[in-house]
């Protein structure tokens, strides 16, 4: 019988951030990550197989959160290659770090789309594979077996760079148990992660209405409209970094592009107004340096108020160095950079310190999701949320 009842890992309840460290550490294979009715993954334990070894609770970052840490240094930074920076969400520091690792025969783990436009963590071993990891995807990624894979690579003596939300990095650190000189961990200041099921509802809805309008697409993609999607960008910079757009291309040569500046897109609005986030995000256990990452990346919003010459509206990164290893690797990169005062920089990025409050109409929004009306729309009440 599969149940979570009475097992200690179930005490985590809604504080569970879904990192899957417990699943990947269980040598008996009794934990599986299963979707709840909102579309978020939680551990389910097969009590019959459990030997009560206690490994799963030991690695859980929600049960044993790390202490707050003070960063060592803070920078404004820009990737010198404009084409690369424009494909990234902020200043394009992630691709520089990742290439540094690949050049040393290492591997990089980060989030990419799979064929059905789910967001999944995966490994990249070549520069060509890195492109899929570039850019923010505002959906909770599925970790799969990536902690296991990273551990195997480290055991074989390969360098590993692991990028994820602060809670995913905290989960990895707990899972590995001890520092490893071959590992570079990178997280970002995190607003929170929306439900993968809400994402699928949104894209299915948009792709279906596209197919209904175009007879050729109806013929070609009728049974599976999501397959008409050719590309998705959450942070397209055609109208500038500050007015970043959500862009989704559907169909072939005579296809259609959906392009909305962030707050005008209902999916993005729902995310930014904190209506579709994972419950743990409203009580995040990994803020203020508590992921124990080497480097934290972010958008350097209002950079012009802190340092001159870094605001060309094509994206500037805020780079927070947390460890000596992070300082060493960042120091080796060829990028434009300037030291800044941490407190000056962080005042414009609320998500570093505090979680965003739950939208008071979140429950009503998810009730609407459960009814799955044909049209993805935001309830008027949700639109009144606080936002960022
Ligand atoms: C869900 C989410 C919330 C964020 N919230 C904030 C915020 O409140 N304030 C802020 O300043 N910055 C936030 N960021 C970070 C910001 O959007 C950029 O990702 C970061 O500054 C790195 O940009 P870059 O230009 O250096 O690299 P990019 O090329 O943009 O690389 C992005 C990196 O993030 C990883 N990634 C993308 N999507 C996910 C995902 N869903 N889960 C885990 N890893 C992912 C990719 O693998 C890649 O390594 C958030 C990012 C995400 C994914
Ligand atoms: S206590 Fe041990 S055997 Fe039981 S679920 Fe946790 S890790 Fe697996
Ligand atoms: S936070 Fe991670 S380790 Fe803890 S219960 Fe949730 S998935 Fe498992
Ligand atoms: S806000 Fe916190 S709990 Fe939510 S995804 Fe980000 S790091 Fe994890």
GROMACS .gro file of C-alpha atoms and ligand atoms in nm:
model
  465
    1UNK     CA    1   0.000   0.000   0.000
    2UNK     CA    2   0.132   0.345  -0.086
    3UNK     CA    3   0.074   0.606   0.180
    4UNK     CA    4   0.233   0.911   0.336
    5UNK     CA    5   0.050   0.861   0.667
    6UNK     CA    6   0.263   0.852   0.978
    7UNK     CA    7   0.592   0.864   0.790
    8UNK     CA    8   0.822   1.140   0.929
    9UNK     CA    9   0.877   1.294   0.583
   10UNK     CA   10   0.504   1.370   0.571
   11UNK     CA   11   0.555   1.618   0.859
   12UNK     CA   12   0.706   1.857   0.605
   13UNK     CA   13   0.357   1.893   0.452
   14UNK     CA   14   0.310   2.221   0.264
   15UNK     CA   15   0.659   2.344   0.362
   16UNK     CA   16   0.794   2.088   0.115
   17UNK     CA   17   0.958   2.274  -0.173
   18UNK     CA   18   0.960   1.967  -0.401
   19UNK     CA   19   1.339   1.943  -0.436
   20UNK     CA   20   1.322   1.558  -0.439
   21UNK     CA   21   1.635   1.510  -0.226
   22UNK     CA   22   1.437   1.260  -0.015
   23UNK     CA   23   1.336   1.055  -0.319
   24UNK     CA   24   1.687   1.045  -0.461
   25UNK     CA   25   1.852   0.951  -0.131
   26UNK     CA   26   1.623   0.658  -0.049
   27UNK     CA   27   1.817   0.341  -0.133
   28UNK     CA   28   1.503   0.128  -0.093
   29UNK     CA   29   1.320   0.311  -0.372
   30UNK     CA   30   1.017   0.369  -0.153
   31UNK     CA   31   0.971   0.741  -0.226
   32UNK     CA   32   0.809   0.869  -0.544
   33UNK     CA   33   0.732   1.232  -0.626
   34UNK     CA   34   0.364   1.262  -0.716
   35UNK     CA   35   0.161   1.557  -0.834
   36UNK     CA   36  -0.104   1.703  -0.601
   37UNK     CA   37  -0.428   1.854  -0.729
   38UNK     CA   38  -0.256   2.190  -0.789
   39UNK     CA   39   0.012   2.025  -1.003
   40UNK     CA   40   0.306   2.041  -0.756
   41UNK     CA   41   0.516   1.734  -0.676
   42UNK     CA   42   0.529   1.595  -0.321
   43UNK     CA   43   0.693   1.278  -0.185
   44UNK     CA   44   0.477   0.968  -0.136
   45UNK     CA   45   0.621   0.683   0.070
   46UNK     CA   46   0.559   0.313   0.033
   47UNK     CA   47   0.553   0.233   0.405
   48UNK     CA   48   0.575  -0.142   0.340
   49UNK     CA   49   0.921  -0.106   0.187
   50UNK     CA   50   1.052   0.156   0.432
   51UNK     CA   51   1.331   0.039   0.667
   52UNK     CA   52   1.307   0.356   0.881
   53UNK     CA   53   1.673   0.438   0.810
   54UNK     CA   54   1.603   0.813   0.848
   55UNK     CA   55   1.805   0.922   0.542
   56UNK     CA   56   1.514   1.104   0.381
   57UNK     CA   57   1.442   1.332   0.676
   58UNK     CA   58   1.816   1.403   0.721
   59UNK     CA   59   1.852   1.543   0.367
   60UNK     CA   60   1.534   1.752   0.371
   61UNK     CA   61   1.615   2.125   0.345
   62UNK     CA   62   1.269   2.216   0.477
   63UNK     CA   63   1.321   2.014   0.798
   64UNK     CA   64   1.681   2.136   0.852
   65UNK     CA   65   1.717   2.478   0.687
   66UNK     CA   66   2.063   2.635   0.675
   67UNK     CA   67   2.152   2.954   0.864
   68UNK     CA   68   2.153   3.296   0.692
   69UNK     CA   69   2.484   3.399   0.538
   70UNK     CA   70   2.637   3.737   0.455
   71UNK     CA   71   2.771   3.760   0.099
   72UNK     CA   72   3.145   3.818   0.044
   73UNK     CA   73   3.119   4.056  -0.255
   74UNK     CA   74   2.861   4.198  -0.495
   75UNK     CA   75   2.896   4.306  -0.859
   76UNK     CA   76   2.710   4.455  -1.151
   77UNK     CA   77   2.808   4.245  -1.455
   78UNK     CA   78   2.745   4.218  -1.827
   79UNK     CA   79   2.841   3.949  -2.078
   80UNK     CA   80   3.051   4.120  -2.350
   81UNK     CA   81   2.882   3.913  -2.626
   82UNK     CA   82   2.559   4.098  -2.699
   83UNK     CA   83   2.396   3.811  -2.890
   84UNK     CA   84   2.447   3.583  -2.589
   85UNK     CA   85   2.327   3.846  -2.340
   86UNK     CA   86   2.009   3.905  -2.540
   87UNK     CA   87   1.922   3.535  -2.518
   88UNK     CA   88   1.970   3.535  -2.139
   89UNK     CA   89   1.727   3.685  -1.889
   90UNK     CA   90   1.958   3.928  -1.712
   91UNK     CA   91   2.320   4.014  -1.803
   92UNK     CA   92   2.413   3.669  -1.936
   93UNK     CA   93   2.647   3.563  -1.653
   94UNK     CA   94   2.508   3.207  -1.646
   95UNK     CA   95   2.643   3.120  -1.996
   96UNK     CA   96   2.988   3.257  -1.904
   97UNK     CA   97   3.007   3.044  -1.590
   98UNK     CA   98   2.873   2.740  -1.777
   99UNK     CA   99   3.127   2.775  -2.061
  100UNK     CA  100   3.409   2.806  -1.805
  101UNK     CA  101   3.302   2.467  -1.665
  102UNK     CA  102   3.256   2.301  -2.009
  103UNK     CA  103   3.603   2.427  -2.114
  104UNK     CA  104   3.742   2.224  -1.823
  105UNK     CA  105   3.558   1.909  -1.935
  106UNK     CA  106   3.290   1.960  -1.671
  107UNK     CA  107   2.912   1.927  -1.694
  108UNK     CA  108   2.633   2.176  -1.619
  109UNK     CA  109   2.288   2.102  -1.475
  110UNK     CA  110   2.005   2.350  -1.528
  111UNK     CA  111   1.644   2.384  -1.646
  112UNK     CA  112   1.526   2.326  -2.004
  113UNK     CA  113   1.201   2.248  -2.188
  114UNK     CA  114   1.124   1.889  -2.285
  115UNK     CA  115   0.934   1.800  -2.605
  116UNK     CA  116   0.597   1.870  -2.439
  117UNK     CA  117   0.713   2.208  -2.304
  118UNK     CA  118   0.740   2.081  -1.947
  119UNK     CA  119   1.032   2.238  -1.757
  120UNK     CA  120   1.283   1.974  -1.649
  121UNK     CA  121   1.633   1.975  -1.502
  122UNK     CA  122   1.895   1.818  -1.729
  123UNK     CA  123   2.268   1.786  -1.788
  124UNK     CA  124   2.463   1.970  -2.059
  125UNK     CA  125   2.810   1.846  -2.152
  126UNK     CA  126   2.872   2.062  -2.463
  127UNK     CA  127   2.838   2.431  -2.548
  128UNK     CA  128   2.562   2.346  -2.797
  129UNK     CA  129   2.358   2.179  -2.520
  130UNK     CA  130   2.395   2.487  -2.297
  131UNK     CA  131   2.160   2.691  -2.519
  132UNK     CA  132   1.859   2.492  -2.395
  133UNK     CA  133   1.943   2.579  -2.035
  134UNK     CA  134   1.978   2.952  -2.104
  135UNK     CA  135   1.696   3.186  -2.001
  136UNK     CA  136   1.452   3.182  -1.709
  137UNK     CA  137   1.150   2.953  -1.728
  138UNK     CA  138   0.885   3.064  -1.483
  139UNK     CA  139   0.757   2.717  -1.397
  140UNK     CA  140   0.879   2.476  -1.126
  141UNK     CA  141   1.129   2.242  -1.287
  142UNK     CA  142   1.117   1.866  -1.238
  143UNK     CA  143   1.445   1.750  -1.082
  144UNK     CA  144   1.423   1.385  -1.196
  145UNK     CA  145   1.744   1.200  -1.101
  146UNK     CA  146   1.977   1.500  -1.146
  147UNK     CA  147   2.120   1.494  -0.790
  148UNK     CA  148   2.214   1.127  -0.844
  149UNK     CA  149   2.368   1.208  -1.182
  150UNK     CA  150   2.565   1.503  -1.044
  151UNK     CA  151   2.702   1.283  -0.762
  152UNK     CA  152   2.813   1.019  -1.015
  153UNK     CA  153   2.993   1.284  -1.225
  154UNK     CA  154   3.169   1.418  -0.914
  155UNK     CA  155   3.275   1.065  -0.815
  156UNK     CA  156   3.429   1.022  -1.160
  157UNK     CA  157   3.637   1.336  -1.098
  158UNK     CA  158   3.444   1.569  -1.333
  159UNK     CA  159   3.367   1.930  -1.249
  160UNK     CA  160   2.995   1.995  -1.198
  161UNK     CA  161   2.808   2.324  -1.208
  162UNK     CA  162   2.454   2.296  -1.073
  163UNK     CA  163   2.204   2.580  -1.125
  164UNK     CA  164   1.863   2.592  -0.960
  165UNK     CA  165   1.628   2.774  -0.727
  166UNK     CA  166   1.773   2.833  -0.378
  167UNK     CA  167   1.567   2.544  -0.238
  168UNK     CA  168   1.691   2.309  -0.514
  169UNK     CA  169   2.051   2.405  -0.433
  170UNK     CA  170   1.988   2.359  -0.058
  171UNK     CA  171   1.839   2.016  -0.142
  172UNK     CA  172   2.149   1.924  -0.344
  173UNK     CA  173   2.385   2.034  -0.064
  174UNK     CA  174   2.191   1.828   0.192
  175UNK     CA  175   2.182   1.532  -0.045
  176UNK     CA  176   2.561   1.540  -0.109
  177UNK     CA  177   2.626   1.588   0.262
  178UNK     CA  178   2.975   1.738   0.236
  179UNK     CA  179   3.152   2.007   0.031
  180UNK     CA  180   3.321   1.894  -0.290
  181UNK     CA  181   3.598   2.104  -0.451
  182UNK     CA  182   3.477   1.998  -0.798
  183UNK     CA  183   3.127   2.141  -0.744
  184UNK     CA  184   3.012   2.494  -0.827
  185UNK     CA  185   2.658   2.577  -0.716
  186UNK     CA  186   2.467   2.872  -0.860
  187UNK     CA  187   2.121   2.989  -0.757
  188UNK     CA  188   1.926   3.309  -0.817
  189UNK     CA  189   1.714   3.550  -0.619
  190UNK     CA  190   1.382   3.370  -0.641
  191UNK     CA  191   1.033   3.519  -0.669
  192UNK     CA  192   0.881   3.169  -0.641
  193UNK     CA  193   0.776   2.897  -0.885
  194UNK     CA  194   0.437   2.860  -1.055
  195UNK     CA  195   0.255   2.529  -1.089
  196UNK     CA  196   0.361   2.309  -1.386
  197UNK     CA  197  -0.005   2.211  -1.430
  198UNK     CA  198  -0.118   2.574  -1.460
  199UNK     CA  199   0.157   2.622  -1.722
  200UNK     CA  200   0.027   2.323  -1.921
  201UNK     CA  201  -0.330   2.455  -1.893
  202UNK     CA  202  -0.216   2.791  -2.029
  203UNK     CA  203  -0.014   2.664  -2.327
  204UNK     CA  204  -0.277   2.406  -2.421
  205UNK     CA  205  -0.540   2.678  -2.419
  206UNK     CA  206  -0.334   2.917  -2.635
  207UNK     CA  207  -0.229   2.643  -2.877
  208UNK     CA  208  -0.588   2.517  -2.911
  209UNK     CA  209  -0.723   2.859  -2.999
  210UNK     CA  210  -0.441   2.900  -3.253
  211UNK     CA  211  -0.529   2.566  -3.416
  212UNK     CA  212  -0.898   2.659  -3.428
  213UNK     CA  213  -0.814   2.978  -3.624
  214UNK     CA  214  -0.586   2.816  -3.883
  215UNK     CA  215  -0.724   2.522  -4.082
  216UNK     CA  216  -0.378   2.400  -4.181
  217UNK     CA  217  -0.273   2.385  -3.818
  218UNK     CA  218  -0.601   2.219  -3.727
  219UNK     CA  219  -0.520   1.946  -3.978
  220UNK     CA  220  -0.159   1.914  -3.871
  221UNK     CA  221  -0.185   1.955  -3.493
  222UNK     CA  222  -0.556   1.894  -3.432
  223UNK     CA  223  -0.516   1.603  -3.191
  224UNK     CA  224  -0.224   1.756  -3.008
  225UNK     CA  225  -0.233   2.137  -3.034
  226UNK     CA  226   0.064   2.179  -2.794
  227UNK     CA  227   0.284   2.027  -3.066
  228UNK     CA  228   0.219   2.342  -3.275
  229UNK     CA  229   0.438   2.540  -3.031
  230UNK     CA  230   0.776   2.616  -3.186
  231UNK     CA  231   0.939   2.830  -2.916
  232UNK     CA  232   0.873   2.995  -2.581
  233UNK     CA  233   1.062   3.289  -2.430
  234UNK     CA  234   0.967   3.422  -2.089
  235UNK     CA  235   1.218   3.707  -2.109
  236UNK     CA  236   1.226   3.828  -2.470
  237UNK     CA  237   1.412   4.161  -2.486
  238UNK     CA  238   1.289   4.297  -2.823
  239UNK     CA  239   1.115   4.581  -2.637
  240UNK     CA  240   1.393   4.610  -2.383
  241UNK     CA  241   1.500   4.426  -2.068
  242UNK     CA  242   1.276   4.635  -1.843
  243UNK     CA  243   0.972   4.574  -2.064
  244UNK     CA  244   1.051   4.208  -2.110
  245UNK     CA  245   0.797   4.013  -2.309
  246UNK     CA  246   0.648   3.666  -2.296
  247UNK     CA  247   0.674   3.534  -2.654
  248UNK     CA  248   0.534   3.204  -2.783
  249UNK     CA  249   0.560   3.105  -3.149
  250UNK     CA  250   0.308   2.859  -3.290
  251UNK     CA  251   0.272   2.688  -3.628
  252UNK     CA  252   0.507   2.680  -3.923
  253UNK     CA  253   0.591   2.952  -4.177
  254UNK     CA  254   0.240   3.097  -4.163
  255UNK     CA  255   0.229   3.064  -3.788
  256UNK     CA  256   0.154   3.314  -3.521
  257UNK     CA  257   0.350   3.481  -3.244
  258UNK     CA  258   0.193   3.566  -2.915
  259UNK     CA  259   0.389   3.854  -2.760
  260UNK     CA  260   0.288   4.038  -2.442
  261UNK     CA  261   0.483   4.265  -2.214
  262UNK     CA  262   0.499   4.072  -1.885
  263UNK     CA  263   0.206   4.221  -1.691
  264UNK     CA  264  -0.020   4.205  -1.999
  265UNK     CA  265   0.015   3.828  -2.025
  266UNK     CA  266  -0.234   3.640  -1.804
  267UNK     CA  267   0.009   3.358  -1.719
  268UNK     CA  268   0.284   3.603  -1.621
  269UNK     CA  269   0.036   3.819  -1.432
  270UNK     CA  270  -0.075   3.520  -1.232
  271UNK     CA  271   0.291   3.445  -1.146
  272UNK     CA  272   0.387   3.805  -1.064
  273UNK     CA  273   0.071   3.858  -0.858
  274UNK     CA  274   0.161   3.547  -0.653
  275UNK     CA  275  -0.155   3.350  -0.731
  276UNK     CA  276   0.004   3.040  -0.889
  277UNK     CA  277   0.312   2.983  -0.669
  278UNK     CA  278   0.399   2.668  -0.477
  279UNK     CA  279   0.273   2.694  -0.114
  280UNK     CA  280   0.632   2.670   0.023
  281UNK     CA  281   0.726   2.986  -0.169
  282UNK     CA  282   0.515   3.198   0.067
  283UNK     CA  283   0.731   3.071   0.360
  284UNK     CA  284   1.054   3.010   0.169
  285UNK     CA  285   1.321   2.833   0.378
  286UNK     CA  286   1.611   2.929   0.149
  287UNK     CA  287   1.621   3.309   0.130
  288UNK     CA  288   1.903   3.538   0.255
  289UNK     CA  289   2.187   3.311   0.143
  290UNK     CA  290   2.039   3.000   0.305
  291UNK     CA  291   2.087   2.785  -0.007
  292UNK     CA  292   2.465   2.769   0.057
  293UNK     CA  293   2.531   2.832  -0.312
  294UNK     CA  294   2.870   2.963  -0.428
  295UNK     CA  295   2.715   3.236  -0.645
  296UNK     CA  296   2.370   3.398  -0.654
  297UNK     CA  297   2.255   3.564  -0.979
  298UNK     CA  298   1.972   3.816  -1.024
  299UNK     CA  299   1.840   4.100  -1.233
  300UNK     CA  300   2.009   4.423  -1.132
  301UNK     CA  301   1.687   4.629  -1.131
  302UNK     CA  302   1.749   5.005  -1.096
  303UNK     CA  303   2.119   4.956  -1.167
  304UNK     CA  304   2.139   5.319  -1.287
  305UNK     CA  305   2.072   5.433  -0.929
  306UNK     CA  306   2.368   5.233  -0.798
  307UNK     CA  307   2.643   5.244  -1.062
  308UNK     CA  308   2.698   5.443  -1.384
  309UNK     CA  309   2.738   5.295  -1.732
  310UNK     CA  310   2.558   4.962  -1.681
  311UNK     CA  311   2.205   5.043  -1.795
  312UNK     CA  312   2.161   4.996  -2.171
  313UNK     CA  313   1.826   4.813  -2.126
  314UNK     CA  314   1.970   4.491  -2.268
  315UNK     CA  315   2.009   4.325  -1.929
  316UNK     CA  316   2.244   4.364  -1.633
  317UNK     CA  317   2.322   4.093  -1.380
  318UNK     CA  318   2.352   4.134  -1.008
  319UNK     CA  319   2.619   3.883  -0.902
  320UNK     CA  320   2.640   3.794  -0.534
  321UNK     CA  321   2.953   3.602  -0.436
  322UNK     CA  322   2.896   3.375  -0.137
  323UNK     CA  323   3.214   3.165  -0.117
  324UNK     CA  324   3.584   3.176  -0.204
  325UNK     CA  325   3.522   2.919  -0.477
  326UNK     CA  326   3.254   3.144  -0.627
  327UNK     CA  327   3.495   3.440  -0.609
  328UNK     CA  328   3.768   3.240  -0.786
  329UNK     CA  329   3.550   3.123  -1.077
  330UNK     CA  330   3.376   3.460  -1.125
  331UNK     CA  331   3.719   3.628  -1.112
  332UNK     CA  332   3.831   3.419  -1.412
  333UNK     CA  333   3.543   3.530  -1.640
  334UNK     CA  334   3.589   3.782  -1.919
  335UNK     CA  335   3.296   4.019  -1.855
  336UNK     CA  336   3.229   4.386  -1.777
  337UNK     CA  337   3.201   4.418  -1.401
  338UNK     CA  338   3.199   4.673  -1.122
  339UNK     CA  339   3.204   4.622  -0.746
  340UNK     CA  340   2.887   4.754  -0.577
  341UNK     CA  341   2.766   4.782  -0.218
  342UNK     CA  342   2.543   4.484  -0.138
  343UNK     CA  343   2.285   4.686   0.060
  344UNK     CA  344   2.258   4.947  -0.218
  345UNK     CA  345   2.199   4.678  -0.479
  346UNK     CA  346   1.960   4.457  -0.285
  347UNK     CA  347   1.717   4.735  -0.188
  348UNK     CA  348   1.560   4.703  -0.537
  349UNK     CA  349   1.520   4.324  -0.521
  350UNK     CA  350   1.264   4.246  -0.253
  351UNK     CA  351   1.274   3.871  -0.312
  352UNK     CA  352   1.624   3.837  -0.160
  353UNK     CA  353   1.500   3.891   0.194
  354UNK     CA  354   1.133   3.809   0.214
  355UNK     CA  355   0.888   3.580   0.039
  356UNK     CA  356   0.602   3.749  -0.146
  357UNK     CA  357   0.271   3.715   0.039
  358UNK     CA  358   0.012   3.473  -0.097
  359UNK     CA  359  -0.244   3.641  -0.319
  360UNK     CA  360  -0.566   3.645  -0.109
  361UNK     CA  361  -0.752   3.496  -0.408
  362UNK     CA  362  -0.508   3.210  -0.470
  363UNK     CA  363  -0.757   2.944  -0.353
  364UNK     CA  364  -1.025   3.081  -0.586
  365UNK     CA  365  -0.777   3.079  -0.872
  366UNK     CA  366  -0.687   2.712  -0.816
  367UNK     CA  367  -1.056   2.627  -0.783
  368UNK     CA  368  -1.099   2.780  -1.128
  369UNK     CA  369  -0.802   2.574  -1.252
  370UNK     CA  370  -0.966   2.255  -1.120
  371UNK     CA  371  -1.284   2.336  -1.318
  372UNK     CA  372  -1.059   2.384  -1.628
  373UNK     CA  373  -1.274   2.623  -1.829
  374UNK     CA  374  -1.179   2.618  -2.198
  375UNK     CA  375  -1.038   2.968  -2.172
  376UNK     CA  376  -0.737   3.050  -1.952
  377UNK     CA  377  -0.830   3.372  -1.781
  378UNK     CA  378  -0.753   3.542  -1.456
  379UNK     CA  379  -1.028   3.605  -1.207
  380UNK     CA  380  -1.089   3.976  -1.163
  381UNK     CA  381  -1.012   3.936  -0.790
  382UNK     CA  382  -0.665   3.794  -0.862
  383UNK     CA  383  -0.585   4.102  -1.068
  384UNK     CA  384  -0.619   4.305  -0.751
  385UNK     CA  385  -0.322   4.122  -0.587
  386UNK     CA  386  -0.018   4.309  -0.457
  387UNK     CA  387   0.243   4.204  -0.719
  388UNK     CA  388   0.611   4.288  -0.707
  389LIG     C1  389   1.142   3.092  -1.121
  389LIG     C2  390   1.241   3.205  -1.121
  389LIG     C3  391   1.220   3.316  -1.039
  389LIG     C4  392   1.312   3.423  -1.039
  389LIG     N1  393   1.289   3.532  -0.958
  389LIG     C5  394   1.376   3.638  -0.960
  389LIG     C6  395   1.353   3.755  -0.879
  389LIG     O1  396   1.255   3.766  -0.805
  389LIG     N2  397   1.446   3.856  -0.885
  389LIG     C7  398   1.558   3.848  -0.965
  389LIG     O2  399   1.636   3.942  -0.968
  389LIG     N3  400   1.582   3.737  -1.040
  389LIG     C8  401   1.494   3.633  -1.041
  389LIG     N4  402   1.520   3.521  -1.117
  389LIG     C9  403   1.652   3.508  -1.183
  389LIG    C10  404   1.665   3.575  -1.317
  389LIG     O3  405   1.543   3.561  -1.391
  389LIG    C11  406   1.779   3.511  -1.400
  389LIG     O4  407   1.755   3.372  -1.412
  389LIG    C12  408   1.915   3.523  -1.337
  389LIG     O5  409   1.944   3.659  -1.313
  389LIG    C13  410   2.025   3.464  -1.429
  389LIG     O6  411   2.028   3.535  -1.548
  389LIG     P1  412   2.146   3.523  -1.654
  389LIG     O7  413   2.122   3.626  -1.758
  389LIG     O8  414   2.280   3.524  -1.586
  389LIG     O9  415   2.134   3.374  -1.711
  389LIG     P2  416   2.025   3.300  -1.800
  389LIG    O10  417   2.086   3.260  -1.930
  389LIG    O11  418   1.898   3.372  -1.803
  389LIG    O12  419   2.012   3.162  -1.721
  389LIG    C14  420   1.908   3.128  -1.635
  389LIG    C15  421   1.952   3.013  -1.548
  389LIG    O13  422   1.845   2.977  -1.462
  389LIG    C16  423   1.815   2.837  -1.476
  389LIG     N5  424   1.670   2.823  -1.471
  389LIG    C17  425   1.581   2.873  -1.562
  389LIG     N6  426   1.456   2.841  -1.525
  389LIG    C18  427   1.465   2.771  -1.411
  389LIG    C19  428   1.370   2.707  -1.327
  389LIG     N7  429   1.240   2.712  -1.351
  389LIG     N8  430   1.415   2.642  -1.218
  389LIG    C20  431   1.548   2.633  -1.192
  389LIG     N9  432   1.645   2.690  -1.268
  389LIG    C21  433   1.603   2.759  -1.376
  389LIG    C22  434   1.868   2.799  -1.613
  389LIG    O14  435   1.903   2.664  -1.618
  389LIG    C23  436   1.990   2.888  -1.626
  389LIG    O15  437   2.096   2.827  -1.561
  389LIG    C24  438   1.428   3.415  -1.121
  389LIG    C25  439   1.447   3.303  -1.205
  389LIG    C26  440   1.356   3.199  -1.205
  389LIG    C27  441   1.379   3.080  -1.296
  390LIG     S1  442   1.329   0.621   0.613
  390LIG    FE1  443   1.486   0.536   0.473
  390LIG     S2  444   1.385   0.364   0.370
  390LIG    FE2  445   1.224   0.488   0.465
  390LIG     S3  446   1.157   0.625   0.305
  390LIG    FE3  447   1.315   0.734   0.421
  390LIG     S4  448   1.505   0.690   0.315
  390LIG    FE4  449   1.355   0.542   0.240
  391LIG     S1  450   1.158   1.955   0.069
  391LIG    FE1  451   1.265   1.811  -0.066
  391LIG     S2  452   1.354   1.659   0.072
  391LIG    FE2  453   1.197   1.771   0.191
  391LIG     S3  454   1.011   1.649   0.168
  391LIG    FE3  455   1.007   1.801   0.006
  391LIG     S4  456   1.099   1.698  -0.170
  391LIG    FE4  457   1.155   1.578   0.008
  392LIG     S1  458   1.065   3.095  -0.337
  392LIG    FE1  459   1.183   2.958  -0.206
  392LIG     S2  460   1.060   2.771  -0.192
  392LIG    FE2  461   0.986   2.885  -0.371
  392LIG     S3  462   1.105   2.801  -0.541
  392LIG    FE3  463   1.210   2.986  -0.470
  392LIG     S4  464   1.361   2.905  -0.327
  392LIG    FE4  465   1.211   2.743  -0.356
   0.00000   0.00000   0.00000
